[in-house]
Amino acid sequence: MESLTGRPLHPFLRRGIFFSHRDLQEILQLYESGTPFYLYTGRGPSSDALHLGHMIPFLFTQYLQEAFQVPCVIQLTDDEKFLFSKDNSKKLEDYQRLGWENAKDILAVGFDCERTFIFRDTDYIGTMYPNILKIQKAVTYNQAKAIFGFDDSDNIGKHGFPAVQAAPSFSSSFPQLFGSQTNLPCLIPCAIDQDPYFRMTRDVAPKLGYRKPALIHSKFFPALQGENTKMSASMAHTAIYVSDTAKQLKTKVNKYAFSGGGATIEEHQKHGGNCDIDVSYKYLSFFLEDDEQLERIRQEYSSGKMLTGEIKAKLIQVLQPLLERHQQRRSQVTDEMIRKVMTPRQLSF
Ligand code: TRP
């Protein structure tokens, strides 16, 4: 990728945060021989603001778009969140609104508007419908049950949904964007938990006469409470949101970020901290770009020279300007810009 794009590798690649792939080398070979690809990623709009974990695939996709100068489609699955949510107080219209709001955070990441199409399923489903039907006919109920764990009491919308997430993997789902290029290669950056959808997609692709999409997967971003806990949109203290103020950031890190440090200063200085479980260190490994600084922190913290309070202060110092820049950019995204980026139109390569 470095030699093809003339750019240094993204830290997410250098550090194995994007750690696995399917057919990435084929995408790169095709690109090298003059066949461009398009990027496809997405988000289920379940909360007003995105947290740092949600940002990982978008930050990386934006980097790929800029490095390769390729088009990108971004699916907002308002339908998915409506069908899968157990919260019956939320209406379909609420998820549509969240999709619209989330599009602002996504645009603020820096996507190139000339090369990007963001769509909510409830707006755009019609154009994808022929591909959705072909996919649905090619997957049996038994297969879907085995992949997604549906059971007989799940609503019927859930059973049909995987085909909706699969359809954007095929360029013929976007006639207004790609015109006659109905079999463009597709690369999907996503978190590893989305892989089942795309294993299904890759399985059906040859049956429909389409290329299999390529994938590149990221690891999970841990919750503040530690590696084996889950970030929850309904529990604000489990995650740092891109909308958090400097004060909220500071409080969350100091109060909730799980520490791998010793129980007392004496113990910490004697045995050192454990970077494998320390959330502040983990977050720094995602967001501190300077490799040498990160390595110095790892050594000093592991040896006990750097204290828990100090590694937390470092994390706050790294994240605060990132949040501030994001909020600044987001405040400049208007409804008019969203309307434009959500309008199907020819994308430039
Ligand atoms: N299902 C994903 C979620 O819940 C959203 C999504 C749709 C997606 N299409 C995608 C994620 C493609 C990654 C790639 O967030």
Coordinates of C-alpha atoms and ligand atoms in Angstrom, one line a residue, residues 40-44 75 77 80-81 161 165 188-191 194 197-198, ligand 1:
Y40 CA -18.1 0.5 1.3
T41 CA -18.7 0.9 5.0
G42 CA -21.6 1.7 7.3
R43 CA -23.2 2.4 10.6
G44 CA -26.3 1.4 12.5
Q75 CA -24.7 2.9 4.5
T77 CA -28.9 1.1 8.5
E80 CA -31.6 -2.5 10.9
K81 CA -31.6 -0.5 14.2
F161 CA -32.1 -7.6 6.6
Q165 CA -26.3 -5.0 4.2
I188 CA -15.1 -3.1 2.9
P189 CA -13.3 -1.7 6.0
C190 CA -15.3 -2.8 9.0
A191 CA -15.0 -4.1 12.6
Q194 CA -19.5 -7.5 10.7
Y197 CA -22.7 -10.5 6.8
F198 CA -19.9 -10.4 4.3
Ligands
TRP1 N1 -24.5 -3.4 10.7 C1 -23.6 -2.3 11.0 C2 -23.8 -1.8 12.4 O1 -24.6 -2.2 13.1 C3 -23.8 -1.2 10.0 C4 -23.3 -1.4 8.6 C5 -24.0 -1.5 7.5 C6 -21.9 -1.7 8.2 N2 -23.2 -1.8 6.4 C7 -21.9 -1.9 6.8 C8 -20.7 -1.7 8.9 C9 -20.7 -2.1 6.1 C10 -19.5 -1.9 8.2 C11 -19.6 -2.2 6.8 O2 -23.2 -0.8 12.8

